[in-house]
Amino acid sequence: MSVFPENFLWGGAVAANQCEGAYNEDGKGLSVQDVLPRGLVGPRTQEPTPDNLKLEGIDFYHRYKEDIRLFAEMGFKVFRTSIAWSRIFPRGDEEEPNEKGLQFYDDLFDECRKYGIEPLVTISHYETPLWLAEQYDGWRDRRLVGFFERYVRTIFNHYKGKVRYWLTFNEINSLIHAPFMSGGIATPKEQLTEQDLYQAMHHELVASAMAVKIGHEIMPEAKIGCMILGITTYPLTPDPSDIIAAMEKDRDTLMFADVHARGSYPRYLVNYFEKKGIRIRMEPGDEEMLKHTVDFISFSYYSSGCVTVHQNEGSDALGNMTGGVKNPYLKASQWGWQIDPQGLRYTLNKLYDRYQLPLFIVENGLGAVDTLVTLENGEKTVEDDYRIDYLRQHLKEAAKAIEDGVELMGYTSWGCIDLVSASTAQMSKRYGYIYVDRNDDGSGTLQRYRKKSFYWYQKVIETNGESLYEDE
Ligand code: BGP
């Protein structure tokens, strides 16, 4: 008997800006992604430049029917994607939505439903309209809460009945690490104070709680969750000072989940604000609004990191936004992200112990270089055993967490079809079960090919996880 519940939501995840392309079609406005040709590792440009792979993405905007059919062939129960805010409100501050933008997602969600696939929709996935960044400095400005309200009311009213599962802000805690990509804050990071960043955080937290409130009013049956970048931190040594350092580092992440799950700022954060002289400007009603807590907690999980107070004891590790110090017990991906399947079990238990809310792993996967090969029967594929191995190990740890008692709603692996990377904006950092023929220089036919992992995941879903143990 499988340990995964019968209604477990197996699937995959993408984000609009990393796959749709069609960056200026059918009335879409520019988003912050359209001026980030190198992702987080390079500077922004003044306007879209041809070397920005996201402008065309994998042309999901025109090929989504073919792609959803492939997801259905794998047996997906759920498909996570985002709505590009600037398709619905091209500038972000206008009164009326763009009908063609609404129509696109109608068609997309209908296509999912045709195969019995539940859409899981991120409302804001690193794609703040560029106008809001340039004219308002993004989420630093309180008025964004009002624009966001109009946006969520529009999409909730429009897609009620089609979408039951929603996430508010992708990796909301990344606001602190990547203020432009995550929060549309145009002021350079070096010029931002902690006061600025925490004020922007407050605006997003209020907006997130407001989305939960409005969502439940409009769609009583909907499940609305937050989404946290699941940075898991270990102490590098048993030195109690390292334990404290890890506890504090963990709180950078957990404070966002604390507010979403408990409905108020945790005391350690209030005390920190006081100590640092940070004064969060609140409007009447904000504290009440925050009490609209989420139905579930979702998170991304790729790797873990270590901290230490000791100098020279480890070297830097790379990771999703923040790295920390290298863990000598772990191997890393080609991009230096440390691979730690057990860390997933640990993270699930930690979150569940703390909140007793259902959890959803909405991102996990291995970014790797793939080589397309031609089999004897002429079929083209990628023999991505390394990816299968990564995913299998992580899923087995998720299964152990379920046995530990964690309530896990589902699993959507990241980049179920190859797409443009968020941090480096490369095509060559591939996560998919489906290979897309597009290269870092923009060349390629955009043809789709099933990788070996495609068939592997199909079987995992078909057996509700039992095939994970087959070759032991
Ligand atoms: C998360 C983002 C995703 C995604 C993923 C993998 O931070 O939510 O958008 O891209 O990381 O990162 P990358 O694309 O940089 O490999």
PDB file of N, CA and C and ligand atoms in Angstrom, residues 18 125-126 170-171 302 320-321 337 363 414 421-424 429 431, ligand 1:
ATOM      1  N   GLN A  18       8.652  32.426 -17.411  1.00  0.00           N
ATOM      2  CA  GLN A  18       9.755  31.563 -17.801  1.00  0.00           C
ATOM      3  C   GLN A  18       9.405  30.646 -18.966  1.00  0.00           C
ATOM      4  N   HIS A 125       4.259  35.655  -9.562  1.00  0.00           N
ATOM      5  CA  HIS A 125       5.503  34.870  -9.592  1.00  0.00           C
ATOM      6  C   HIS A 125       6.610  35.695 -10.247  1.00  0.00           C
ATOM      7  N   TYR A 126       7.215  36.581  -9.506  1.00  0.00           N
ATOM      8  CA  TYR A 126       8.362  37.368 -10.013  1.00  0.00           C
ATOM      9  C   TYR A 126       8.030  38.106 -11.299  1.00  0.00           C
ATOM     10  N   ASN A 170       4.906  34.064  -5.061  1.00  0.00           N
ATOM     11  CA  ASN A 170       5.946  33.052  -5.152  1.00  0.00           C
ATOM     12  C   ASN A 170       7.120  33.406  -4.238  1.00  0.00           C
ATOM     13  N   GLU A 171       7.560  32.446  -3.454  1.00  0.00           N
ATOM     14  CA  GLU A 171       8.752  32.615  -2.607  1.00  0.00           C
ATOM     15  C   GLU A 171       8.780  34.011  -1.986  1.00  0.00           C
ATOM     16  N   TYR A 302      15.072  22.932  -2.971  1.00  0.00           N
ATOM     17  CA  TYR A 302      16.116  22.437  -3.877  1.00  0.00           C
ATOM     18  C   TYR A 302      17.347  21.961  -3.123  1.00  0.00           C
ATOM     19  N   ASN A 320      19.680  28.404  -3.884  1.00  0.00           N
ATOM     20  CA  ASN A 320      18.571  29.188  -4.372  1.00  0.00           C
ATOM     21  C   ASN A 320      18.512  30.507  -3.588  1.00  0.00           C
ATOM     22  N   MET A 321      19.010  31.571  -4.165  1.00  0.00           N
ATOM     23  CA  MET A 321      19.054  32.913  -3.562  1.00  0.00           C
ATOM     24  C   MET A 321      20.142  33.056  -2.494  1.00  0.00           C
ATOM     25  N   TRP A 337      24.305  23.898  -6.453  1.00  0.00           N
ATOM     26  CA  TRP A 337      23.265  23.813  -5.421  1.00  0.00           C
ATOM     27  C   TRP A 337      23.421  22.453  -4.718  1.00  0.00           C
ATOM     28  N   GLU A 363       7.746  23.171  -5.641  1.00  0.00           N
ATOM     29  CA  GLU A 363       8.944  23.217  -6.492  1.00  0.00           C
ATOM     30  C   GLU A 363       9.991  22.307  -5.894  1.00  0.00           C
ATOM     31  N   TRP A 414       9.577  21.162 -10.200  1.00  0.00           N
ATOM     32  CA  TRP A 414       9.798  22.424 -10.915  1.00  0.00           C
ATOM     33  C   TRP A 414      10.165  22.177 -12.391  1.00  0.00           C
ATOM     34  N   SER A 421      15.698  29.607 -17.006  1.00  0.00           N
ATOM     35  CA  SER A 421      15.982  29.654 -15.566  1.00  0.00           C
ATOM     36  C   SER A 421      15.720  31.040 -14.986  1.00  0.00           C
ATOM     37  N   ALA A 422      15.291  31.080 -13.735  1.00  0.00           N
ATOM     38  CA  ALA A 422      15.006  32.368 -13.092  1.00  0.00           C
ATOM     39  C   ALA A 422      16.300  33.071 -12.680  1.00  0.00           C
ATOM     40  N   SER A 423      17.220  32.331 -12.067  1.00  0.00           N
ATOM     41  CA  SER A 423      18.400  33.013 -11.523  1.00  0.00           C
ATOM     42  C   SER A 423      19.404  33.382 -12.595  1.00  0.00           C
ATOM     43  N   THR A 424      19.565  32.563 -13.620  1.00  0.00           N
ATOM     44  CA  THR A 424      20.597  32.844 -14.625  1.00  0.00           C
ATOM     45  C   THR A 424      20.023  33.132 -16.009  1.00  0.00           C
ATOM     46  N   LYS A 429      20.026  25.301 -18.260  1.00  0.00           N
ATOM     47  CA  LYS A 429      19.762  24.766 -16.917  1.00  0.00           C
ATOM     48  C   LYS A 429      18.373  24.147 -16.968  1.00  0.00           C
ATOM     49  N   TYR A 431      15.252  21.425 -16.211  1.00  0.00           N
ATOM     50  CA  TYR A 431      14.603  20.678 -15.121  1.00  0.00           C
ATOM     51  C   TYR A 431      13.588  19.662 -15.628  1.00  0.00           C
TER      52      TYR A 431
HETATM   53  C1  BGP B   1      12.746  29.351  -7.701  1.00  0.00           C
HETATM   54  C2  BGP B   1      11.752  30.069  -8.539  1.00  0.00           C
HETATM   55  C3  BGP B   1      11.492  29.492  -9.866  1.00  0.00           C
HETATM   56  C4  BGP B   1      12.563  28.647 -10.445  1.00  0.00           C
HETATM   57  C5  BGP B   1      13.406  27.889  -9.470  1.00  0.00           C
HETATM   58  C6  BGP B   1      14.676  27.299 -10.006  1.00  0.00           C
HETATM   59  O1  BGP B   1      13.449  30.290  -6.972  1.00  0.00           O
HETATM   60  O2  BGP B   1      10.510  30.164  -7.893  1.00  0.00           O
HETATM   61  O3  BGP B   1      10.945  30.481 -10.681  1.00  0.00           O
HETATM   62  O4  BGP B   1      13.174  29.128 -11.555  1.00  0.00           O
HETATM   63  O5  BGP B   1      13.728  28.621  -8.334  1.00  0.00           O
HETATM   64  O6  BGP B   1      15.656  28.273 -10.102  1.00  0.00           O
HETATM   65  P1  BGP B   1      16.509  28.509 -11.380  1.00  0.00           P
HETATM   66  O7  BGP B   1      15.556  28.713 -12.498  1.00  0.00           O
HETATM   67  O8  BGP B   1      17.310  29.703 -11.108  1.00  0.00           O
HETATM   68  O9  BGP B   1      17.329  27.290 -11.547  1.00  0.00           O
END
